[in-house]
Coordinates of C-alpha atoms and ligand atoms in Angstrom, one line a residue:
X1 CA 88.7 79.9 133.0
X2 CA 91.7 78.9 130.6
X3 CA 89.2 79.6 127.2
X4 CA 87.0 82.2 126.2
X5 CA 89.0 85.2 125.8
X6 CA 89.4 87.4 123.3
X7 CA 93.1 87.9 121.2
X8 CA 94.7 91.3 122.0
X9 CA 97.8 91.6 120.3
X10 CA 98.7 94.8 119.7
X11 CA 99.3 95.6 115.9
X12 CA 101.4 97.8 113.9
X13 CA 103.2 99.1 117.0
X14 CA 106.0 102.1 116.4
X15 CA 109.5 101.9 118.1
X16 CA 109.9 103.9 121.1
X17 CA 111.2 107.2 120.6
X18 CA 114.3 106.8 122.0
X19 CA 115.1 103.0 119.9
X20 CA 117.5 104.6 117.6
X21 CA 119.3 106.6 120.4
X22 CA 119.4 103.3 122.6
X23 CA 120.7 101.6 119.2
X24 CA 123.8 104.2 119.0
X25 CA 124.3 103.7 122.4
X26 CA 124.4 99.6 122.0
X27 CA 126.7 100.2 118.8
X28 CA 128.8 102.3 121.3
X29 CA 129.3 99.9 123.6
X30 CA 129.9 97.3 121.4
X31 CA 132.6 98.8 120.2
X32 CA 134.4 99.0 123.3
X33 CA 134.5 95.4 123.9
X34 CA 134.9 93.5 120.7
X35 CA 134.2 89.1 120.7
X36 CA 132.8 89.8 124.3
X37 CA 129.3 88.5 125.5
X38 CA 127.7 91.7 127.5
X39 CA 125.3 90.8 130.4
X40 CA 122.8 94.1 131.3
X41 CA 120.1 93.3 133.6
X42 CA 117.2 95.3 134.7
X43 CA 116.7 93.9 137.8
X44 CA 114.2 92.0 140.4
X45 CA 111.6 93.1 142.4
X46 CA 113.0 93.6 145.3
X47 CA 110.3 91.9 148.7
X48 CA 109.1 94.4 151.4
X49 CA 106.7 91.8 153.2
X50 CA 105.5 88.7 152.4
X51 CA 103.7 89.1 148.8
X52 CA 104.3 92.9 148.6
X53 CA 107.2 94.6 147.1
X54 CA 109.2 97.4 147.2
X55 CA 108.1 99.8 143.6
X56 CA 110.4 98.5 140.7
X57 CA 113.1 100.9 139.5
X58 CA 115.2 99.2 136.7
X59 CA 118.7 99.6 136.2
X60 CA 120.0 102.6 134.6
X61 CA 122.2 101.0 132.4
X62 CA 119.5 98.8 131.0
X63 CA 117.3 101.4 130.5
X64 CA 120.0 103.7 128.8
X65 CA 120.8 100.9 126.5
X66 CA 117.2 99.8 125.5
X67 CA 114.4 102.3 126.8
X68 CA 112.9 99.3 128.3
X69 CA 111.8 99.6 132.2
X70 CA 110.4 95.8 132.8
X71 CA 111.4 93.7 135.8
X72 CA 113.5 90.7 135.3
X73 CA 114.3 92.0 131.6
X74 CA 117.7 91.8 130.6
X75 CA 120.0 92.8 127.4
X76 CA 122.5 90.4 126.5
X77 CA 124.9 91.9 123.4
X78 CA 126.2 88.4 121.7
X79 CA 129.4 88.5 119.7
X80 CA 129.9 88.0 116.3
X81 CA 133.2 86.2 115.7
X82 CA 132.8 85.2 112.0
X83 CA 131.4 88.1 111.0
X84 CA 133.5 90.6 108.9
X85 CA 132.2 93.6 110.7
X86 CA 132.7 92.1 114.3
X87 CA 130.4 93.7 116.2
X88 CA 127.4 92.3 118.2
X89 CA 124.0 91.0 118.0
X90 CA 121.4 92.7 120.8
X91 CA 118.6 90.5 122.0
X92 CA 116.6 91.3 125.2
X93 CA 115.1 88.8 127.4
X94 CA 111.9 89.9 128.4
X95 CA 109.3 88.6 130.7
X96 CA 106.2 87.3 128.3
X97 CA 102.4 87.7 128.5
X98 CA 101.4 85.4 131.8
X99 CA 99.4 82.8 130.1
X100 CA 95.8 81.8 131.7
X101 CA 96.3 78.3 130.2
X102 CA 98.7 77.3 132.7
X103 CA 97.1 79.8 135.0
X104 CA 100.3 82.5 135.7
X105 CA 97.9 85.2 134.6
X106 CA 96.2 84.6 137.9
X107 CA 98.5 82.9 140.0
X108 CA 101.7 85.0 141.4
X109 CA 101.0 88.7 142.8
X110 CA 104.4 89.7 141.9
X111 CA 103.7 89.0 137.9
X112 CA 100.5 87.7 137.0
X113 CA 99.2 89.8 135.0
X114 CA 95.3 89.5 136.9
X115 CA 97.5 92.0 139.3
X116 CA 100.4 93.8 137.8
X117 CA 98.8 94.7 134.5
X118 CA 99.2 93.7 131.1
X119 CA 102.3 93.5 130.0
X120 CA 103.4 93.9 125.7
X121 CA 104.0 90.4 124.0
X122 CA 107.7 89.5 123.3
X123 CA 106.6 90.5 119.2
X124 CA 104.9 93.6 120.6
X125 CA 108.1 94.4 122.2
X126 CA 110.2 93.8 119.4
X127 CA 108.3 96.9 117.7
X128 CA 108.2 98.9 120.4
X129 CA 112.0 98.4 121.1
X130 CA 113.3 98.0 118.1
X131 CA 115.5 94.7 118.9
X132 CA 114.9 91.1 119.1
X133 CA 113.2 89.9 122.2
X134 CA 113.1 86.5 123.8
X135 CA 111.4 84.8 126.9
X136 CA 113.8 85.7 129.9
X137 CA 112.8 82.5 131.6
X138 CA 115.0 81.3 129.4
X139 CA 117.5 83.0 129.3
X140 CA 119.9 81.2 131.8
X141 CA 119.9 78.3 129.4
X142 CA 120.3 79.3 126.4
X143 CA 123.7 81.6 127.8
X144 CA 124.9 78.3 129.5
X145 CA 124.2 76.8 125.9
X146 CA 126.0 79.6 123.6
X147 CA 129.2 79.1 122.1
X148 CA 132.0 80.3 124.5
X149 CA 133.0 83.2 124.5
X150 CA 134.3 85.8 127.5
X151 CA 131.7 87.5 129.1
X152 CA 130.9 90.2 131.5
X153 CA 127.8 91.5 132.9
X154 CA 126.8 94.7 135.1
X155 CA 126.5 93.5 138.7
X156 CA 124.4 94.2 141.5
X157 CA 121.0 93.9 139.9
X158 CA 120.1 90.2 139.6
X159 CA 122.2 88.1 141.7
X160 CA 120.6 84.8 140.4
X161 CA 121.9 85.3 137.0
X162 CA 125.3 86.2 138.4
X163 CA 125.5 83.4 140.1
X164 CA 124.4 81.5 136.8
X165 CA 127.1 83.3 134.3
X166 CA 130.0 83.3 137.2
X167 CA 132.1 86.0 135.3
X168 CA 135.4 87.8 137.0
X169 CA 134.6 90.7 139.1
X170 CA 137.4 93.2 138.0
X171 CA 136.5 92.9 134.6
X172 CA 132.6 93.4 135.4
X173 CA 133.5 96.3 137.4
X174 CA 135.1 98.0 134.1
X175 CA 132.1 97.2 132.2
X176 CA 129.9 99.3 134.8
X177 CA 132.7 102.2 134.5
X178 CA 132.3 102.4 130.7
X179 CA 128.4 102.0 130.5
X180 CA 128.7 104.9 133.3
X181 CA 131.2 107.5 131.4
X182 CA 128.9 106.0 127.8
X183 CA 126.1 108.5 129.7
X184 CA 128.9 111.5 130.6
X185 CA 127.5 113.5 127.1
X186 CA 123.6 113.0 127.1
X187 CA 122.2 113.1 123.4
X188 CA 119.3 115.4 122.0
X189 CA 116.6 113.1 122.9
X190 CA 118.1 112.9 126.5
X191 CA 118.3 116.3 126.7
X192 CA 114.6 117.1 125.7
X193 CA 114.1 114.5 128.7
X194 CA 115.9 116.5 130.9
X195 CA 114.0 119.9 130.1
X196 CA 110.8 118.0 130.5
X197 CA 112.2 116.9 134.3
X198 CA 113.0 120.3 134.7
X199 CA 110.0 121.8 133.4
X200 CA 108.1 119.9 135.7
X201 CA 110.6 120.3 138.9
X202 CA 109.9 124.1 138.3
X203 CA 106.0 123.7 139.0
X204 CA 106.4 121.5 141.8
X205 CA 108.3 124.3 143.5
X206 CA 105.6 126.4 142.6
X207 CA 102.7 123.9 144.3
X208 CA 104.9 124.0 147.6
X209 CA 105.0 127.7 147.7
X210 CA 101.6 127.7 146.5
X211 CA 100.9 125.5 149.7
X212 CA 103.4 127.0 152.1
X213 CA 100.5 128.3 154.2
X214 CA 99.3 124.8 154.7
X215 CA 103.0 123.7 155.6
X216 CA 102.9 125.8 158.6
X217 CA 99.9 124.5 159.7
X218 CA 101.2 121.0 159.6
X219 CA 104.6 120.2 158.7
X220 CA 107.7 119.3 156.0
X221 CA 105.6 116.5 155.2
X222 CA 103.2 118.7 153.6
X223 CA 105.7 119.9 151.6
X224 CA 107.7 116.8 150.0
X225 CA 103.6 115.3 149.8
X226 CA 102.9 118.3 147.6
X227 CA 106.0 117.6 145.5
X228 CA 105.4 114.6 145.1
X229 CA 102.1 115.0 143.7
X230 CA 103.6 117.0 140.8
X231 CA 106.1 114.6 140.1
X232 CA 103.2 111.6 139.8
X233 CA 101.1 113.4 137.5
X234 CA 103.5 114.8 135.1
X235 CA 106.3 111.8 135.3
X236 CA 107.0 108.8 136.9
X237 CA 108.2 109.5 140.3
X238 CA 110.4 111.9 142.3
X239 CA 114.5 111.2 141.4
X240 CA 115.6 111.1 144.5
X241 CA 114.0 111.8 148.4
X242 CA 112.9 115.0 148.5
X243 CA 114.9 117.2 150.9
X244 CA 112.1 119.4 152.7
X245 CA 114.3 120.9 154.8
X246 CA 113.0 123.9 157.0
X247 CA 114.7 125.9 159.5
X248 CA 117.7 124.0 161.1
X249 CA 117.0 121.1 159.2
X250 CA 118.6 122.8 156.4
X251 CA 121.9 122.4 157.6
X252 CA 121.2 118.5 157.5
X253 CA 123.2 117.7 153.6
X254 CA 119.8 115.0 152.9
X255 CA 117.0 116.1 155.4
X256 CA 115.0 113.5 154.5
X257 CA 112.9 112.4 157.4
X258 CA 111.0 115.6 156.7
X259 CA 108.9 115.6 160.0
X260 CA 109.7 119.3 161.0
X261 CA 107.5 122.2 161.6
X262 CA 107.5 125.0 159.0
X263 CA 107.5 128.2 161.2
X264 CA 107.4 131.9 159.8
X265 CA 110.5 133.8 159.9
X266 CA 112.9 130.9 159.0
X267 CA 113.6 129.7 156.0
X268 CA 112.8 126.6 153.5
X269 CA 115.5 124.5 151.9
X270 CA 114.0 122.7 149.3
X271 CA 115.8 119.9 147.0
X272 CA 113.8 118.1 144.8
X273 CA 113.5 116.6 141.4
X274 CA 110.8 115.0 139.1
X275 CA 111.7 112.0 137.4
X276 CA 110.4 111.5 133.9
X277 CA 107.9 108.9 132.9
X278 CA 111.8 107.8 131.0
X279 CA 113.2 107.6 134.2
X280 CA 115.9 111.2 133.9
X281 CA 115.5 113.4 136.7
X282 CA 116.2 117.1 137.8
X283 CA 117.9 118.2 140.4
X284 CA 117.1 121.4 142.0
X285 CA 117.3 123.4 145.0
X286 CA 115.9 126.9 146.4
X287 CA 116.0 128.6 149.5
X288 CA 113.0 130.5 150.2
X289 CA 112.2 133.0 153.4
X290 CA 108.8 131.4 154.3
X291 CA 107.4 134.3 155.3
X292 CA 108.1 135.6 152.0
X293 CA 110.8 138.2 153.0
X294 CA 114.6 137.2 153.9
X295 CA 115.9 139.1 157.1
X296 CA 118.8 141.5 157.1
X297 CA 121.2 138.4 157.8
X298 CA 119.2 135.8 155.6
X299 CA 119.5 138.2 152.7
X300 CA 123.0 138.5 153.1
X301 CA 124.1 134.6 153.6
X302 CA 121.6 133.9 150.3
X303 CA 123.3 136.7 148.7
X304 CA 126.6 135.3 148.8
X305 CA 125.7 131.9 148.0
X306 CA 124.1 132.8 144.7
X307 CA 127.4 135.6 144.0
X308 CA 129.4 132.2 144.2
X309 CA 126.7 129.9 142.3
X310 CA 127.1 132.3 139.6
X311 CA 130.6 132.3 139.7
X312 CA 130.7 128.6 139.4
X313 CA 128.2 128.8 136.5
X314 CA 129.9 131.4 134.6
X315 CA 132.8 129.0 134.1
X316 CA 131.0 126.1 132.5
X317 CA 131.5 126.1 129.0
X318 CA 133.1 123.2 126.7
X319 CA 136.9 123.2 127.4
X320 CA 136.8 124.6 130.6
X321 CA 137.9 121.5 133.4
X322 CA 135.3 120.3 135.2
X323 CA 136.6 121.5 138.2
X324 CA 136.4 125.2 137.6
X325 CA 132.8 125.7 139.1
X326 CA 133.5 124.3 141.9
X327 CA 136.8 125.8 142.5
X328 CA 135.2 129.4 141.4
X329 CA 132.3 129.1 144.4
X330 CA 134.5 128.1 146.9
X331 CA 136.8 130.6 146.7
X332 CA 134.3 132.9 146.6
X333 CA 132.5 132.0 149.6
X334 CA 136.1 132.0 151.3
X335 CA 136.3 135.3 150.3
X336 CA 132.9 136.3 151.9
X337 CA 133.5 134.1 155.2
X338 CA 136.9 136.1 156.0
X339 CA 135.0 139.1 155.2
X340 CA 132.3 138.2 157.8
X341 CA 135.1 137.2 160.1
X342 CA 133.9 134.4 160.8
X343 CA 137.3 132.5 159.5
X344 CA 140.4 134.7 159.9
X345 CA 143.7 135.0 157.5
X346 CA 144.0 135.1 153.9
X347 CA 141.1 133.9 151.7
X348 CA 143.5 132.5 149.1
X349 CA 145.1 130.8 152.5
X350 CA 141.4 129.8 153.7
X351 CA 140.6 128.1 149.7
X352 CA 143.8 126.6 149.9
X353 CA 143.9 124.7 153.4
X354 CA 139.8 124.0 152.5
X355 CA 139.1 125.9 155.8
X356 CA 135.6 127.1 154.1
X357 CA 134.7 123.9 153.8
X358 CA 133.3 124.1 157.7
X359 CA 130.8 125.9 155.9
X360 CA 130.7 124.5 152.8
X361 CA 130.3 120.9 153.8
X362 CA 129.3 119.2 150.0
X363 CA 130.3 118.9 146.9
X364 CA 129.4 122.0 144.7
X365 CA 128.0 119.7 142.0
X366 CA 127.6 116.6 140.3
X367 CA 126.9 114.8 136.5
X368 CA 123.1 114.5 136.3
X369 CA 120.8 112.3 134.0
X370 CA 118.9 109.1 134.4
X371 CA 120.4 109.0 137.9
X372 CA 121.1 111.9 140.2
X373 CA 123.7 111.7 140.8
X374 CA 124.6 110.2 137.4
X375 CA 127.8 108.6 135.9
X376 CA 129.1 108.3 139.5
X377 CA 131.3 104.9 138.3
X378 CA 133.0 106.9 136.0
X379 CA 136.9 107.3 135.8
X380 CA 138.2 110.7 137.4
X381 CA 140.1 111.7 134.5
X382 CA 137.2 111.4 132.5
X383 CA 134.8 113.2 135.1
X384 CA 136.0 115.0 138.5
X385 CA 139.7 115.4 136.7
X386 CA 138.1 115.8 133.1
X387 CA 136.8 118.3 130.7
X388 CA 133.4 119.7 129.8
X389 CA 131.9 118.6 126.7
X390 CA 128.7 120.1 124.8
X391 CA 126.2 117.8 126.0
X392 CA 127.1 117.1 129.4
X393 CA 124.7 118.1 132.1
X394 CA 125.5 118.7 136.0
X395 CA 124.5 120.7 138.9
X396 CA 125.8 123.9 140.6
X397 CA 124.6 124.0 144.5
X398 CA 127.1 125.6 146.8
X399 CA 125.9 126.0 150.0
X400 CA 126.4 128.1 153.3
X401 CA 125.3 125.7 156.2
X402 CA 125.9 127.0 159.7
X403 CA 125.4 124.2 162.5
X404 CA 122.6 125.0 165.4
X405 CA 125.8 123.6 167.8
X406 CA 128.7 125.2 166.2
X407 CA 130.2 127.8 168.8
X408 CA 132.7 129.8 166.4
X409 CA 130.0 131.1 164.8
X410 CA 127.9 134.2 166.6
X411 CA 124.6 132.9 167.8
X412 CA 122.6 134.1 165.0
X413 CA 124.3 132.6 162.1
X414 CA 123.7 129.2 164.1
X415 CA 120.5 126.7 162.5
X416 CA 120.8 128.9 159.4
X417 CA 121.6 126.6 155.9
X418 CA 121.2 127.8 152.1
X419 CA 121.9 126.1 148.7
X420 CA 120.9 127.1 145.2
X421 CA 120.8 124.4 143.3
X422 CA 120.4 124.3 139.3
X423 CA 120.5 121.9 136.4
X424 CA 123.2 123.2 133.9
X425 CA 123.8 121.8 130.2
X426 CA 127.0 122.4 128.7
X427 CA 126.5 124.0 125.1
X428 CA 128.4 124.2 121.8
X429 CA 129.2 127.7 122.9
X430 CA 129.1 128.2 126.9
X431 CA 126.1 126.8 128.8
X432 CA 122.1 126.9 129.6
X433 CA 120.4 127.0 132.6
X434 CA 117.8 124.6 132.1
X435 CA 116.0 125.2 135.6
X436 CA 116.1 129.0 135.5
X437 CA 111.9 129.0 135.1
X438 CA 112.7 129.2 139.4
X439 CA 113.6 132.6 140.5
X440 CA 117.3 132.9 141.8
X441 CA 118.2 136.3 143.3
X442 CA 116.9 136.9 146.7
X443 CA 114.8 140.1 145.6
X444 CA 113.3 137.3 142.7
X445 CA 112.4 135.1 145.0
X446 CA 110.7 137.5 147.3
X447 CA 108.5 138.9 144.2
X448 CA 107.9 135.6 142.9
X449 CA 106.8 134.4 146.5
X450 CA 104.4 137.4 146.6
X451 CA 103.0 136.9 143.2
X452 CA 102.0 133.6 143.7
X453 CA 100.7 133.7 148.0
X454 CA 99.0 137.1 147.4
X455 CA 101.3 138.1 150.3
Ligands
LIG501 N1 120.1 116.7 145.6 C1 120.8 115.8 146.4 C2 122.2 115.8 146.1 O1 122.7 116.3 145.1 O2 123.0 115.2 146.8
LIG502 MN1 122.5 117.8 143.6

């Protein structure tokens, strides 16, 4: 079994698309931490059972920095002392072609190649990535064997070469905060990435409403199966658990278990994103009436929620703190609870003492990229405390969710949850809404809801 087979190597391979982007990136880095030796993994597979394992995600910092997604890949950044520049040298260690001489490529579930695929040689990978690859099986020894030099590396993805390069926690934990705030303003390439997540997050909605008749015949499941479809066929998997949250559910923040039944009348809180076949993801969320029409006090608790949504959008524009959105919504929404009476006293009072925030519950947004919640390590003057750039890229989703249990509300506020949820980039100028393909106001959503059941 060892002879007889034919040579495949792959010629003439073009870099990735997003090589000279991840090169900027490394340069970036670099910079940051002169005459230091930088340690990003990718990550293991991580065991479910036995010989099975859970699906591989790799780190987002190693994919950021190299566009590479393989398991057990690393990128080490080496310094260069004597040289006039400084700077670094970037090599990743890669896993190599199993060989059938010594029988990997049939041996070994987790990485033979008989069962996992073929996998690029480290020369093929050099094309495709534009950097200098090596065999990561030996990568241990050969950083036990370079000259010394202080060294770092992004934790909580291969514990084995943790353990092997035994570096100081504080000062790894600043490396992770840098690499995060490094992804804070996405480039153009990333940002064609995230239009294509969107893109694709906006006809998943449409499948589910598409499918909503089948939902109420069975259940949520339905829904986040339908989703999830879309998101395998166009990228490489869905960013985050769908959130197929109907009726009550949808006063649950990350309704998840998505075993509920989908009944007429009440509405469907749906959060979902597709995550591209370069691992960015939307982030998106509609309320719809699945009967296709909102009642009287539906109508009016969506109403209010997009009011303060646009609110919150309207402020996003470069210079403006990143605070203002959320600030903007939540005042609103105070405004609009005192109004109900269903909090009592001033609304500037209400903001102020957070007494919304019964109602409120979340966040009104976040950074979003390769990971939802994205650039989450990031220091809060630079992020929650800092100020929008062109090329940042975050969410606006406030929310009105009234618990089934809470008795200050009358009973038929009670079970009754909403959040609009889209993807906004942060222009030269102001901003875009990259995911408004979805329908927003309510009377939108009821005529695109008809247009597309016949209803
Ligand atoms: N879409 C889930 C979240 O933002 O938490
Ligand atoms: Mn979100």
């Amino acid at each position: 079994m060892a002879t007889g087979w034919a040579d495949t190597e792959l010629q003439d391979l073009r870099p990735v698309e997003q090589a000279p982007y991840a090169a900027r990136r490394r340069a970036a880095l670099s910079a940051r931490f002169p005459g230091e030796r930088l340690i990003v993994p990718a990550g293991n597979l991580k065991v479910r059972a036995n010989d099975t394992h859970y699906p591989f995600r790799p780190s987002t910092e190693y994919v950021h920095l190299t566009g590479d997604q393989t398991v057990d890949a690393l990128l080490v950044l080496e310094p260069r002392p004597d040289h006039p520049d400084g700077g670094h040298d970037a090599v990743a260690y890669l896993l190599p072609r199993s060989d059938r001489e010594s029988g990997e490529f049939w041996q070994g579930a987790a990485k033979g190649e008989l069962w996992v695929g073929r996998r690029h040689s480290l020369a093929e990978a050099e094309q495709l990535l534009g950097l200098p690859c090596r065999d990561v099986r030996e990568a241990a020894e050969e950083l036990r064997a370079a000259p010394a030099a202080p060294t770092r590396i992004v934790r909580g993805y291969d514990a084995g070469l943790e353990a092997a390069v035994a570096t100081d926690e504080d000062r790894d934990a600043e490396l992770k905060t840098v690499l995060s705030e490094l992804r804070l303003v996405k480039d153009d390439w990333e940002i064609g990435e995230m239009r294509k997540a969107v893109d694709s997050t906006v006809r998943g909605f449409t499948d589910v409403v598409r499918e909503l008749a089948t939902a109420i015949a069975t259940s949520e499941r339905w829904i986040e199966g339908t989703f999830f479809r879309r998101a395998r066929l166009e990228g490489n998997d869905i960013g985050y658990g769908s959130i197929c949250a109907a009726g009550e559910h949808a006063t649950i923040m990350h309704w998840q278990r998505n075993d509920g039944e989908v009944r007429p009348g009440e509405l469907l809180l749906l959060d979902a994103g597709v995550e591209t076949n370069s691992l960015y993801t939307a982030d998106v969320t509609r309320t719809l009436p699945i009967s296709g029409t909102f009642t009287p006090l539906q109508r009016k608790i969506y109403d209010a929620v997009y009011e303060a949504q646009e609110a919150g959008i309207r402020t996003v524009k470069p210079g403006a703190a990143y605070r203002d959105f959320h600030v903007a919504a939540q005042r609103y929404l105070a405004v609009k609870l005192v109004e109900w009476g269903l909090l009592e006293g001033d609304p500037d009072d209400v903001y102020e003492l957070a007494l919304q925030r019964r109602f409120t519950m979340a966040g009104t947004g976040h950074m979003l990229g390769l990971d939802v919640h994205d650039c989450a390590r990031s220091r809060t003057d630079l992020y929650v405390d800092g100020t929008l750039e062109p090329g940042m890229i975050l969410t606006v989703e406030p929310g009105l969710y009234f618990q089934p249990d809470d008795l200050t509300v009358p009973a038929e506020y009670r079970g009754i949850g909403v959040r609009i949820e889209d993807d906004i980039l942060v222009t030269a100028d102001g901003h875009e809404n990259l995911s408004a393909g979805l329908p927003r106001t309510s009377d939108e959503v009821e005529a695109w809801m008809r247009g597309l059941t016949g209803a």
